[in-house]
PDB file of C-alpha atoms and ligand atoms in Angstrom:
ATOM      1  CA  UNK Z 186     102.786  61.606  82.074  1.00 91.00           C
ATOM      2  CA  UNK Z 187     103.080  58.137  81.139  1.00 97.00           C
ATOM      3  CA  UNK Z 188     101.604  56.546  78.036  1.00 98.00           C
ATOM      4  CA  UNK Z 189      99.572  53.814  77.652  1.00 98.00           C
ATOM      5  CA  UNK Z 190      98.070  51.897  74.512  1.00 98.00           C
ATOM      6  CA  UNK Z 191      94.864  50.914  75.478  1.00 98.00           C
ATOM      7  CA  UNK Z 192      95.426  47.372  73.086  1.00 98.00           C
ATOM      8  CA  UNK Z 193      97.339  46.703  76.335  1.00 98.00           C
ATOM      9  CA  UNK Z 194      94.687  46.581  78.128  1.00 98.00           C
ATOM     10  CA  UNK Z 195      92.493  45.138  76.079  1.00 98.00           C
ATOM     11  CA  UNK Z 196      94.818  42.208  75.900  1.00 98.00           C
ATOM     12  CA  UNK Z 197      95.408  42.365  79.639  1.00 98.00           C
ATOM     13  CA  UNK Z 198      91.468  41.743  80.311  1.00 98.00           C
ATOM     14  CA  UNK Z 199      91.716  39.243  77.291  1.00 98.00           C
ATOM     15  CA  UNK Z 200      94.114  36.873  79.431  1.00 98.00           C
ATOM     16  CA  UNK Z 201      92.414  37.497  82.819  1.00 98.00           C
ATOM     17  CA  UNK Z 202      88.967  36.402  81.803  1.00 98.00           C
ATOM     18  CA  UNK Z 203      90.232  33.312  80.604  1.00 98.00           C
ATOM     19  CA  UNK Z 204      92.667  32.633  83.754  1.00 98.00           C
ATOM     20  CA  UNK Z 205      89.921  33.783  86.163  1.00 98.00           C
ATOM     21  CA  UNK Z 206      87.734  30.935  84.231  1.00 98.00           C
ATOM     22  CA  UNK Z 207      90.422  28.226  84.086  1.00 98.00           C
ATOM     23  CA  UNK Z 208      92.379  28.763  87.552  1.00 98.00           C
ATOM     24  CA  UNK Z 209      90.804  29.424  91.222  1.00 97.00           C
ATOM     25  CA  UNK Z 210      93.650  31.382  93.182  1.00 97.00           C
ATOM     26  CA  UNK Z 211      95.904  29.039  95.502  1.00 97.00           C
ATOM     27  CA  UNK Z 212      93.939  30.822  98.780  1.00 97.00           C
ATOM     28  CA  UNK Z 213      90.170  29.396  97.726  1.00 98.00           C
ATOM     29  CA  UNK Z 214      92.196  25.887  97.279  1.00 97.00           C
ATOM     30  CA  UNK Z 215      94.066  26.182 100.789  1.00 97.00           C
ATOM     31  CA  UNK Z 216      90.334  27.071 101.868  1.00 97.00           C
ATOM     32  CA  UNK Z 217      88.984  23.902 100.372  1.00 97.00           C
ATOM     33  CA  UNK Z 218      91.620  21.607 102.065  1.00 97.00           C
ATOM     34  CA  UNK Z 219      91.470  23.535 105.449  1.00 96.00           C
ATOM     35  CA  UNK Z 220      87.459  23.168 105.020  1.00 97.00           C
ATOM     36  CA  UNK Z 221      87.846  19.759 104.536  1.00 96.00           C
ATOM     37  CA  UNK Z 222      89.988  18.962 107.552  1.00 96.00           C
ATOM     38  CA  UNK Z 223      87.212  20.434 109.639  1.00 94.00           C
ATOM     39  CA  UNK Z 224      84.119  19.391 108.243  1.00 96.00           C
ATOM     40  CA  UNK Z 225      82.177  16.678 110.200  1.00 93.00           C
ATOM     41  CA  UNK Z 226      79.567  15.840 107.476  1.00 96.00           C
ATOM     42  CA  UNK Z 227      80.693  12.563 104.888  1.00 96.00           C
ATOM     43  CA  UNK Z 228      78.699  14.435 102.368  1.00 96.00           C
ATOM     44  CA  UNK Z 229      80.185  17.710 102.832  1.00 96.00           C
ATOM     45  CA  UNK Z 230      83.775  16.219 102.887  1.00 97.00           C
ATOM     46  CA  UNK Z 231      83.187  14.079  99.772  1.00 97.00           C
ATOM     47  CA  UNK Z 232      81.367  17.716  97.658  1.00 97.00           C
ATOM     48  CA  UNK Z 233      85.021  19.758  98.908  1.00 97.00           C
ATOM     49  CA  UNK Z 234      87.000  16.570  97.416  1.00 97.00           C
ATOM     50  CA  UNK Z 235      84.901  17.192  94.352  1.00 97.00           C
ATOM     51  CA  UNK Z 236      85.500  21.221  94.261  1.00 98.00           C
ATOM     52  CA  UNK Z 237      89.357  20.357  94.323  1.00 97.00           C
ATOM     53  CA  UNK Z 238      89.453  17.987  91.868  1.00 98.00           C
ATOM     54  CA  UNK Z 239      87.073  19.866  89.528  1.00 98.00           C
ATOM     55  CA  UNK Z 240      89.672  22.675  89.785  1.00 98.00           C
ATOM     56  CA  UNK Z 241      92.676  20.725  89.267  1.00 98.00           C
ATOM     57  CA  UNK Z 242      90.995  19.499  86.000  1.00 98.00           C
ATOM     58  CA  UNK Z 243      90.296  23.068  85.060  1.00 98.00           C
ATOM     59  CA  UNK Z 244      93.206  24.579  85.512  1.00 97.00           C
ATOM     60  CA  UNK Z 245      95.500  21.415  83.729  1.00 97.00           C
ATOM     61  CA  UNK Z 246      92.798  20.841  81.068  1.00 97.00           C
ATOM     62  CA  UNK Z 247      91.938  25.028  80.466  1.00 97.00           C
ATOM     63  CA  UNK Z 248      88.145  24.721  80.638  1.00 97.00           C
ATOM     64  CA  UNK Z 249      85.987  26.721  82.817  1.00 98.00           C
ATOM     65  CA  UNK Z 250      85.604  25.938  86.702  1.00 97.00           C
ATOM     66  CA  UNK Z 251      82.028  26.267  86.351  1.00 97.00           C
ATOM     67  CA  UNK Z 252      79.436  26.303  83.409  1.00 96.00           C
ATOM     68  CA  UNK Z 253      78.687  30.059  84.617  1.00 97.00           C
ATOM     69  CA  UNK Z 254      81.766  32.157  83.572  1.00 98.00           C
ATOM     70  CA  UNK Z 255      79.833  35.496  85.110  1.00 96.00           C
ATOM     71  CA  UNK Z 256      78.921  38.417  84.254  1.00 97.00           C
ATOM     72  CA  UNK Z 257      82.621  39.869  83.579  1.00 98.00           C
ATOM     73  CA  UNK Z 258      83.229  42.576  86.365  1.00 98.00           C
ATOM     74  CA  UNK Z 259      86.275  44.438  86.092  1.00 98.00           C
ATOM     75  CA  UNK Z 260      87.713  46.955  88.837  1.00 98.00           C
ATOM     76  CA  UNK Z 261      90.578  49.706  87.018  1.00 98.00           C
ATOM     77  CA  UNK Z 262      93.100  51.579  89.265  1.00 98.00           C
ATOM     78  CA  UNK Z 263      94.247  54.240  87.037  1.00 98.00           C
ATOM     79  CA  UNK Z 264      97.476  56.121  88.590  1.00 98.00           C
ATOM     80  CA  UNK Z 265      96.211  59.386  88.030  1.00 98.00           C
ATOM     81  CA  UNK Z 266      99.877  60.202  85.446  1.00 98.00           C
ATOM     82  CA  UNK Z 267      98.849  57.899  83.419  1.00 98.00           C
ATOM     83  CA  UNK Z 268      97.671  59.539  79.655  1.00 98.00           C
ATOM     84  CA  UNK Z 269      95.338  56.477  77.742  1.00 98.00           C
ATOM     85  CA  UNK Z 270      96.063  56.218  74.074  1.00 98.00           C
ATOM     86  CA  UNK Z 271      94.730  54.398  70.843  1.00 97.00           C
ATOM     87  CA  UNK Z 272      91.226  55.026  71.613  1.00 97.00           C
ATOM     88  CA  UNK Z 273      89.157  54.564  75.120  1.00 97.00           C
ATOM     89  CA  UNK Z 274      89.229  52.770  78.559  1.00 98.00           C
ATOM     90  CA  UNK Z 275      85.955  51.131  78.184  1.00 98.00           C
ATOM     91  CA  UNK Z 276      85.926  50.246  74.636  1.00 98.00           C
ATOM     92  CA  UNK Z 277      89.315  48.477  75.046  1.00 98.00           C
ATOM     93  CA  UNK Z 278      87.929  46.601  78.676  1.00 98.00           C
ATOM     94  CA  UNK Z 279      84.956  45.475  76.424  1.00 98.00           C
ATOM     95  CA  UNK Z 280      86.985  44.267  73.274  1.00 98.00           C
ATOM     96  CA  UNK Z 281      89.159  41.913  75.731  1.00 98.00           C
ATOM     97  CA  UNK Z 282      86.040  40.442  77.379  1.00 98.00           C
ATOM     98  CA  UNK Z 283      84.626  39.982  74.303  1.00 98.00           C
ATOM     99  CA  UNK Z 284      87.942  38.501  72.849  1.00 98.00           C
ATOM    100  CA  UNK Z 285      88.586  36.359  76.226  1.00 98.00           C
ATOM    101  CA  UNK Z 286      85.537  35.124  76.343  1.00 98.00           C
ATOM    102  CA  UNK Z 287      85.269  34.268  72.721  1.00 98.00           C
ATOM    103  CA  UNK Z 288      88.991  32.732  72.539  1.00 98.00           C
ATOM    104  CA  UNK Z 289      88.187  30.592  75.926  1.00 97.00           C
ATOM    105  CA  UNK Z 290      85.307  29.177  74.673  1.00 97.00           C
ATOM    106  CA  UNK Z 291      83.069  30.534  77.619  1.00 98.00           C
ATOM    107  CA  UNK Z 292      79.669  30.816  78.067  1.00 97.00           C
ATOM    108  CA  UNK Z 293      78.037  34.246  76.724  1.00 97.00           C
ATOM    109  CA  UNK Z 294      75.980  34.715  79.820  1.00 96.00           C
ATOM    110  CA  UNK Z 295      74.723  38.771  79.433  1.00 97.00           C
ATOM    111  CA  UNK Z 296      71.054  39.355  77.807  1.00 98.00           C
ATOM    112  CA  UNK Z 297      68.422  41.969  77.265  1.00 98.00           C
ATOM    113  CA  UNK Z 298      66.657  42.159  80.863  1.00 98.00           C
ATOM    114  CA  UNK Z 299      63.081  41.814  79.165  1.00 98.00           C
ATOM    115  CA  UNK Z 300      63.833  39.932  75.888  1.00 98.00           C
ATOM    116  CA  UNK Z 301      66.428  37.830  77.484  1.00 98.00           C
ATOM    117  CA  UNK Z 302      68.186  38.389  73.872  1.00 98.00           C
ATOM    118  CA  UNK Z 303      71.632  37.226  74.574  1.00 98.00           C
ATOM    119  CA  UNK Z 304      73.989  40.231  73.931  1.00 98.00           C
ATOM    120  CA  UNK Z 305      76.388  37.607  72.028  1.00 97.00           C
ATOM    121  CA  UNK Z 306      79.641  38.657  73.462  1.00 98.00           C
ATOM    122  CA  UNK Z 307      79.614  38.642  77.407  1.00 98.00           C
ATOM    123  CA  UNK Z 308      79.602  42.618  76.654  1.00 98.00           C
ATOM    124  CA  UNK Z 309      78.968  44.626  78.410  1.00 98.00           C
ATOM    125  CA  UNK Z 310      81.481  44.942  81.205  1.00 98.00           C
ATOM    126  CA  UNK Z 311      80.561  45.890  84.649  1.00 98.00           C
ATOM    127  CA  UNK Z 312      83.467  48.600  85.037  1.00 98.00           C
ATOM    128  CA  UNK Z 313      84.337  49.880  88.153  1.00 98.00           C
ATOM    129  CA  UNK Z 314      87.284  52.851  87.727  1.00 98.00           C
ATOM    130  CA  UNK Z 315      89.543  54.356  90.670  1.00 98.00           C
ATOM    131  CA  UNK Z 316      91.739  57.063  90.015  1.00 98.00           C
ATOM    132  CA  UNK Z 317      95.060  56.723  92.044  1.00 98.00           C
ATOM    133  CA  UNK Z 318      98.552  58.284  92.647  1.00 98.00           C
ATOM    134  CA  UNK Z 319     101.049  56.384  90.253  1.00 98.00           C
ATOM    135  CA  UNK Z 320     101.438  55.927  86.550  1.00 98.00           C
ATOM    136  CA  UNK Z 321     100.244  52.029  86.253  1.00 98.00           C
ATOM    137  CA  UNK Z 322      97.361  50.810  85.486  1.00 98.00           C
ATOM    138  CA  UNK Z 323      95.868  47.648  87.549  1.00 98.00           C
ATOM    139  CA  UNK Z 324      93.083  45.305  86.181  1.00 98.00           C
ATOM    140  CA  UNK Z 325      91.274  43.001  88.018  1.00 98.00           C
ATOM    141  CA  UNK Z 326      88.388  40.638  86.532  1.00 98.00           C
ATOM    142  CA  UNK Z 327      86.253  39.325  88.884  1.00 98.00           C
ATOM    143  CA  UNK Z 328      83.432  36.776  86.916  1.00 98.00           C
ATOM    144  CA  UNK Z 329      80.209  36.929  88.696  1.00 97.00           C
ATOM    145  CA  UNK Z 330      77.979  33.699  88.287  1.00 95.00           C
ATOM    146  CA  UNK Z 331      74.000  34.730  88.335  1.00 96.00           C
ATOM    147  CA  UNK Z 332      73.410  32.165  91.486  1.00 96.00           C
ATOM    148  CA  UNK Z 333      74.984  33.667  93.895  1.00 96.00           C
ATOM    149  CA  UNK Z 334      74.247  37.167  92.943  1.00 97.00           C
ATOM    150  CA  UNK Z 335      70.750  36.531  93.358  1.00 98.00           C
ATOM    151  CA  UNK Z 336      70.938  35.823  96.463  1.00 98.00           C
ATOM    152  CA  UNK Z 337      72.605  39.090  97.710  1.00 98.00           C
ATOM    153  CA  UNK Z 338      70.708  42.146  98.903  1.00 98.00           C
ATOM    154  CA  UNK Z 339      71.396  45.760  99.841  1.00 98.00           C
ATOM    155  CA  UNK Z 340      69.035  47.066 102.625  1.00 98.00           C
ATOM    156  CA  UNK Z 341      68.763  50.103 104.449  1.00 98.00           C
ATOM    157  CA  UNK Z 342      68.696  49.266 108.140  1.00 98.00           C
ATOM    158  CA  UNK Z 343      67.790  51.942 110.948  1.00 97.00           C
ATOM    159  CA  UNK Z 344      70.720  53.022 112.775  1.00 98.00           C
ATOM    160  CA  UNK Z 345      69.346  51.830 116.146  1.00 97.00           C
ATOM    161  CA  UNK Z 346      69.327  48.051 114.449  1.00 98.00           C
ATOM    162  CA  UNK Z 347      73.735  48.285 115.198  1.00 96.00           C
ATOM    163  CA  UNK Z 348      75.577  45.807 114.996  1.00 97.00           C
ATOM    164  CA  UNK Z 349      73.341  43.334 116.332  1.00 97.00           C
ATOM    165  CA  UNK Z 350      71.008  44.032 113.561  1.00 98.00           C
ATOM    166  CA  UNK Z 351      73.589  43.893 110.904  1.00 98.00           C
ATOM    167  CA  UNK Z 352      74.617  40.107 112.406  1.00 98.00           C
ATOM    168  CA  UNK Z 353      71.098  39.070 112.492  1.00 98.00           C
ATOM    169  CA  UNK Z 354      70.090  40.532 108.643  1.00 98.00           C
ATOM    170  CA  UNK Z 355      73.318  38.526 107.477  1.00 98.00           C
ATOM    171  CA  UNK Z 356      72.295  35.217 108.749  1.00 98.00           C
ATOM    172  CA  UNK Z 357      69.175  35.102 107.792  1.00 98.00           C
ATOM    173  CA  UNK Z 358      69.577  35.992 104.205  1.00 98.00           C
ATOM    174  CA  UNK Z 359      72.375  33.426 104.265  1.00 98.00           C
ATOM    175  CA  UNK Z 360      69.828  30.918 105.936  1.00 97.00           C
ATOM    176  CA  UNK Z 361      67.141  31.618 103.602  1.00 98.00           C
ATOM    177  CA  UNK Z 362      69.390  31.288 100.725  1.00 97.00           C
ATOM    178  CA  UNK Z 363      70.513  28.057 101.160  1.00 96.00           C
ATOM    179  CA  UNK Z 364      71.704  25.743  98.601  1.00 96.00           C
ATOM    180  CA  UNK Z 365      71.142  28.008  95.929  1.00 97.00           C
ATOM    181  CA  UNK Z 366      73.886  30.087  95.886  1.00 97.00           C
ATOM    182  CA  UNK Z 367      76.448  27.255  95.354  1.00 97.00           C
ATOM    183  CA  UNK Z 368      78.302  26.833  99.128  1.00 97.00           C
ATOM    184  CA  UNK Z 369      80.772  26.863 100.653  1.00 98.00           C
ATOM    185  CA  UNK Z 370      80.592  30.679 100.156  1.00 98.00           C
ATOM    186  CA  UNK Z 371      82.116  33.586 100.774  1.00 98.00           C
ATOM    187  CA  UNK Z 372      80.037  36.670 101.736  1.00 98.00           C
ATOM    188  CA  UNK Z 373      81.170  39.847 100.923  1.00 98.00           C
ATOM    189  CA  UNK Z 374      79.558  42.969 103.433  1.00 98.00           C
ATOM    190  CA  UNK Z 375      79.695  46.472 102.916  1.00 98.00           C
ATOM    191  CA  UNK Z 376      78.935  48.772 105.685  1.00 98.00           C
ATOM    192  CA  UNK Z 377      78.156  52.388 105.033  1.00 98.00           C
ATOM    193  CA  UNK Z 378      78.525  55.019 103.097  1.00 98.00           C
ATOM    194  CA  UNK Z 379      75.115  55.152 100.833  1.00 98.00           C
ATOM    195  CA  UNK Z 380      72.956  52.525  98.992  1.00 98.00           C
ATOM    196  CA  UNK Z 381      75.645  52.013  95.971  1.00 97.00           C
ATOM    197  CA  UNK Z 382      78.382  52.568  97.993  1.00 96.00           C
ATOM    198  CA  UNK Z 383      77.705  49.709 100.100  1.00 98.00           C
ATOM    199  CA  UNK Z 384      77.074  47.016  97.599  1.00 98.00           C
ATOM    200  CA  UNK Z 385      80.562  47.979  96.390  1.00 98.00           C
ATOM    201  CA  UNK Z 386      81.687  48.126  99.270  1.00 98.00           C
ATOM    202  CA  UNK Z 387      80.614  44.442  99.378  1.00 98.00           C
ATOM    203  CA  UNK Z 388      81.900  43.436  96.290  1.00 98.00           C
ATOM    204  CA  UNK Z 389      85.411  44.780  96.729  1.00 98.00           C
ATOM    205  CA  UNK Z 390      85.599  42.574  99.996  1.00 98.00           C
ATOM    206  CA  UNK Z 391      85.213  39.669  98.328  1.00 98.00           C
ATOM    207  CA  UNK Z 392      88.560  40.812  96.488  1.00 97.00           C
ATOM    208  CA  UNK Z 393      90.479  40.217  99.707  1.00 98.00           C
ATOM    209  CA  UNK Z 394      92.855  37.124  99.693  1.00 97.00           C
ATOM    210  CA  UNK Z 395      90.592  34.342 101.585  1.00 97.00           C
ATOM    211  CA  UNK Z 396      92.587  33.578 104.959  1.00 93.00           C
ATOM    212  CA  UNK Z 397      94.024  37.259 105.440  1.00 97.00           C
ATOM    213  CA  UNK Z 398      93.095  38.971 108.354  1.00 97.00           C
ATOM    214  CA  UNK Z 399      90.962  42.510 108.138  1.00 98.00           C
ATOM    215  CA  UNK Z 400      93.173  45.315 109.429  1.00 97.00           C
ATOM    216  CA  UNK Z 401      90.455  46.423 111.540  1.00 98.00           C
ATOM    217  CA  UNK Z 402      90.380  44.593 114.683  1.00 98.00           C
ATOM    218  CA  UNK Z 403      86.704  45.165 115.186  1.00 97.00           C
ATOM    219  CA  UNK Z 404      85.696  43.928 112.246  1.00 98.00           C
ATOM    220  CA  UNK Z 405      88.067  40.936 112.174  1.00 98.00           C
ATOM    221  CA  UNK Z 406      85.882  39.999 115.314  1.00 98.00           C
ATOM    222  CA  UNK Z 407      83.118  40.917 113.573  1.00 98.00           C
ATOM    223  CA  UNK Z 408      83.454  38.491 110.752  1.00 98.00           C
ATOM    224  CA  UNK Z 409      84.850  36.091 112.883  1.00 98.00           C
ATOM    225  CA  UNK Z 410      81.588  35.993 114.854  1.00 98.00           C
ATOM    226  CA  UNK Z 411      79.073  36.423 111.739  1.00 98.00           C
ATOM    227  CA  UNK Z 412      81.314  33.326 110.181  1.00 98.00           C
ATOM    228  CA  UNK Z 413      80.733  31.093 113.264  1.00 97.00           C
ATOM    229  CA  UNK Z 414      76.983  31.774 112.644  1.00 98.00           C
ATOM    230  CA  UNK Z 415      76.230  30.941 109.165  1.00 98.00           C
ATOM    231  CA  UNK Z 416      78.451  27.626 110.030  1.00 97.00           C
ATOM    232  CA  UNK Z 417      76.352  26.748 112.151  1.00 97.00           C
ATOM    233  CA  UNK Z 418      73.234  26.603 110.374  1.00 97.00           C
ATOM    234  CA  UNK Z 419      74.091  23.251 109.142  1.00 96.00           C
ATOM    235  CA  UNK Z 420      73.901  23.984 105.195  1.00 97.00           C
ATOM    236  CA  UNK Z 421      77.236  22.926 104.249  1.00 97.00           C
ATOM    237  CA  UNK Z 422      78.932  22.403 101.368  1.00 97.00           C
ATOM    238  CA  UNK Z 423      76.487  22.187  98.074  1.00 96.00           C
ATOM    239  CA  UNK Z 424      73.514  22.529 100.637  1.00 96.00           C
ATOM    240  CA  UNK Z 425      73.696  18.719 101.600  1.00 96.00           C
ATOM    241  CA  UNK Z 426      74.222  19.274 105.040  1.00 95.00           C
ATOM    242  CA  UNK Z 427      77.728  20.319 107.194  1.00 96.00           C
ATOM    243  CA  UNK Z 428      79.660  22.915 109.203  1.00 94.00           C
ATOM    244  CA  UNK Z 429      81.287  24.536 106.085  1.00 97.00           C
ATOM    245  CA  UNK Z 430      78.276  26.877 104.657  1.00 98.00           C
ATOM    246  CA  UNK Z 431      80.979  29.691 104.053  1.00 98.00           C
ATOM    247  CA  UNK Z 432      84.700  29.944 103.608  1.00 98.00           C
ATOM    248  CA  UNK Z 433      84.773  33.482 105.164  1.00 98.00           C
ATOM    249  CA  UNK Z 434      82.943  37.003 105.997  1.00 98.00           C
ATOM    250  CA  UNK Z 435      84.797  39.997 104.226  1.00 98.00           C
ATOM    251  CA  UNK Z 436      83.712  43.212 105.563  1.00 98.00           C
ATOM    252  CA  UNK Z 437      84.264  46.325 103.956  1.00 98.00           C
ATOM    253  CA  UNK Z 438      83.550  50.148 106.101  1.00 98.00           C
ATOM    254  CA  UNK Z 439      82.931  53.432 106.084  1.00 98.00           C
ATOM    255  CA  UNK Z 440      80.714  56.228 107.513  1.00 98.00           C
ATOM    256  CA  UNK Z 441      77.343  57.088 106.562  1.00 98.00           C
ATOM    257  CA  UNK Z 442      74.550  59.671 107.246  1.00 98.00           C
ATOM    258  CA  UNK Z 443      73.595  59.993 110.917  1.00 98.00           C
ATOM    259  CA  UNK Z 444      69.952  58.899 109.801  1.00 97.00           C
ATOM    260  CA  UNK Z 445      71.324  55.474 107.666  1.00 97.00           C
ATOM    261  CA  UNK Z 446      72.881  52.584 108.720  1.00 98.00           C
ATOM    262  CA  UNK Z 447      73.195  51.077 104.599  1.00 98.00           C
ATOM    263  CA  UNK Z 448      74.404  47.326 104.310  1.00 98.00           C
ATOM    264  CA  UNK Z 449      74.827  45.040 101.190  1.00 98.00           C
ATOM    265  CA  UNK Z 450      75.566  41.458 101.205  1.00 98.00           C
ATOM    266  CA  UNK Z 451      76.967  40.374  98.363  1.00 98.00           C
ATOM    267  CA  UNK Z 452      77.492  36.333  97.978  1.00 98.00           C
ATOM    268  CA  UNK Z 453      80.293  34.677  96.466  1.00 98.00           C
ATOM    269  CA  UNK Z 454      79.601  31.098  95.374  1.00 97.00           C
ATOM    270  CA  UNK Z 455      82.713  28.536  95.811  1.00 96.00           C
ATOM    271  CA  UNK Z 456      83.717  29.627  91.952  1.00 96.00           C
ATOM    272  CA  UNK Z 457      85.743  32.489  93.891  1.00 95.00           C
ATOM    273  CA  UNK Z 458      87.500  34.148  90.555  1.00 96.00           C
ATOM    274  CA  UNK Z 459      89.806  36.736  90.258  1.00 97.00           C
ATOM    275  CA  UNK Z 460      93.041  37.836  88.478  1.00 98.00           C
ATOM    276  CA  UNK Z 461      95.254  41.342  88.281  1.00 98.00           C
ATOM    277  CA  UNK Z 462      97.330  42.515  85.617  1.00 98.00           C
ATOM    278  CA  UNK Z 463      99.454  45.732  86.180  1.00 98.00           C
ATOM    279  CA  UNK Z 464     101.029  47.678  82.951  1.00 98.00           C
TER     280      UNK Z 464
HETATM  281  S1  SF4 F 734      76.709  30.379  91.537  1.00 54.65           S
HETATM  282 FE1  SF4 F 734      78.879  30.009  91.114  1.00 54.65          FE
HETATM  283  S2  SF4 F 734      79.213  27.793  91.257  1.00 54.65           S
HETATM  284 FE2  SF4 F 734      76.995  28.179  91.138  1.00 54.65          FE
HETATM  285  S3  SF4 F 734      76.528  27.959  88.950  1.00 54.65           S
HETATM  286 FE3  SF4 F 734      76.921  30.145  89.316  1.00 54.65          FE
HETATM  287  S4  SF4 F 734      79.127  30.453  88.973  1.00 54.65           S
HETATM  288 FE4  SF4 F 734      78.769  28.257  89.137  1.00 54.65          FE
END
C-alpha cells in the first residue's frame, strides 16, 4: 500500500484549476487553426482569429480564457493500493478549488439553486471517483461554463428510435441551441447504460484529445457523420453564420436494458478546459 498526503492533492487541484483557466490544451488550438483553414464564412474566420488570440493572451498574461471559469468538475482515478492520509479525498479536492480559484482570481460561479446565494468559494466540487489497479492517483479538472451546459439534455429514447433516432435527437438539440452555447463546440454523447450513466458517459467524451480517433470503428463513423450534420446547419463560429458549428462529436458506449435506449448530450463550448496531474 502506497501512501498519499491528501495536501498533495489538494495542491494538485490547486494548480489545475488555475492552468485549466489560463491555458486551452495545444489540440483545441490545432482545432482552431484547422477550423479556420476550412471555414468559408469572413465572419466565422475573423471570430476563430479572435478565439486564438484571446488564448494566446490568456495563457502569456495568466487570466482566464473566458469570464465563466465553470463549475469546477473533477474526475479521480484512485489505483485501488493507494492508502489516503492527512484527512479526506473530498475535503482536500474542495480546499484546492477553493484555493485555485481564490489564488487565480476567478470568478466564484456556484450558488444556492433557489436563493442564488453565491456559495463564495467555487465549492462545491462536482467529484467524479474511479477506483483502478495501480498505486497513483490521477486528477483531472474539467471547468464547466453554465452556457453550454444548459444546452445539454439526457433523454430516454425508445429502442426502436436506433441509430437514426440518436442522429436526428443530436442535431436538433444542436440546431435549436444555437448561438447560445458559445460555438464552435464540441459535443460530448453518451450512449447507454442508464439515465446517469449516460450523461457521464457524455461528459467523459469530451475528455478525449480533440483530433484522436474513437477506437471503435462504428462510432468513429458515427461521429464522423453526426459532425458533418451539425456543420451543416450553417451556425458557425459564435452563431454568426459558417461551416464550423462544432470542432468534433465524442461518443462514449455501453449496453443498456433491452427496454432503454438512454442518450445524453452534453455540450462543450469553445472554452474546452482540462488538465491531469498524477502523484
Ligand atoms: S459557455 Fe463557455 S465560452 Fe460561453 S461564457 Fe460559458 S464558459 Fe465562456
Amino acid at each position: 500500500m502506497r501512501e498519499v498526503d491528501v495536501s498533495l492533492i489538494t495542491e494538485a487541484v490547486k494548480g489545475l484549476c488555475m492552468e485549466s483557466n489560463f491555458d486551452l490544451g495545444q489540440d483545441v488550438l490545432d482545432a482552431f487553426k484547422r477550423a479556420k483553414a476550412r471555414e468559408e464564412s469572413p465572419a466565422g474566420i475573423e471570430v476563430l482569429g479572435q478565439l486564438e488570440e484571446n488564448a494566446s493572451i490568456a495563457r502569456e498574461e495568466r487570466v482566464a480564457i473566458c469570464q465563466d471559469t465553470g463549475i469546477a468538475v473533477v474526475f479521480v482515478e484512485l489505483g485501488q493500493d493507494v492508502h489516503l492520509v492527512g484527512g479526506d479525498l473530498n475535503g482536500a479536492i474542495n480546499e484546492g478549488v477553493r484555493k485555485g480559484y481564490q489564488e487565480g482570481y476567478l470568478r466564484k460561479s456556484l450558488c444556492h439553486p433557489f436563493t442564488r446565494a453565491n456559495t463564495g468559494d467555487n465549492t462545491p466540487a462536482v467529484i467524479h471517483v474511479k477506483i483502478v489497479p495501480g498505486d497513483k492517483v490521477k486528477l483531472i479538472v474539467a471547468p464547466k461554463g453554465g452556457g453550454s451546459e444548459n444546452m445539454s439534455r439526457v433523454t430516454m429514447l425508445t429502442p426502436a428510435a436506433g441509430k437514426e433516432g440518436i442522429v436526428g435527437y443530436v442535431v436538433q438539440r444542436i440546431m435549436e441551441s444555437g448561438s447560445n452555447p458559445c460555438p464552435p463546440i464540441i459535443v460530448g454523447m453518451g450512449i447507454g447504460g442508464t439515465f446517469e450513466n449516460a450523461a457521464l458517459l457524455a461528459k467523459e467524451a469530451l475528455l478525449r484529445t480533440l483530433g484522436s480517433e474513437n477506437p471503435d470503428p462504428e462510432l468513429a463513423s458515427l461521429e464522423g457523420e453526426i459532425l458533418e450534420r451539425i456543420n451543416n446547419l450553417g451556425i458557425g463560429p459564435q452563431g454568426l453564420g459558417g461551416r464550423t458549428t462544432s470542432l468534433a462529436v465524442h461518443i462514449k458506449m455501453m449496453p443498456c436494458h433491452i427496454a432503454s435506449l438512454p442518450l445524453a448530450v452534453n455540450i462543450q463550448c469553445h472554452a474546452q478546459r482540462h488538465k491531469e496531474a498524477v502523484i
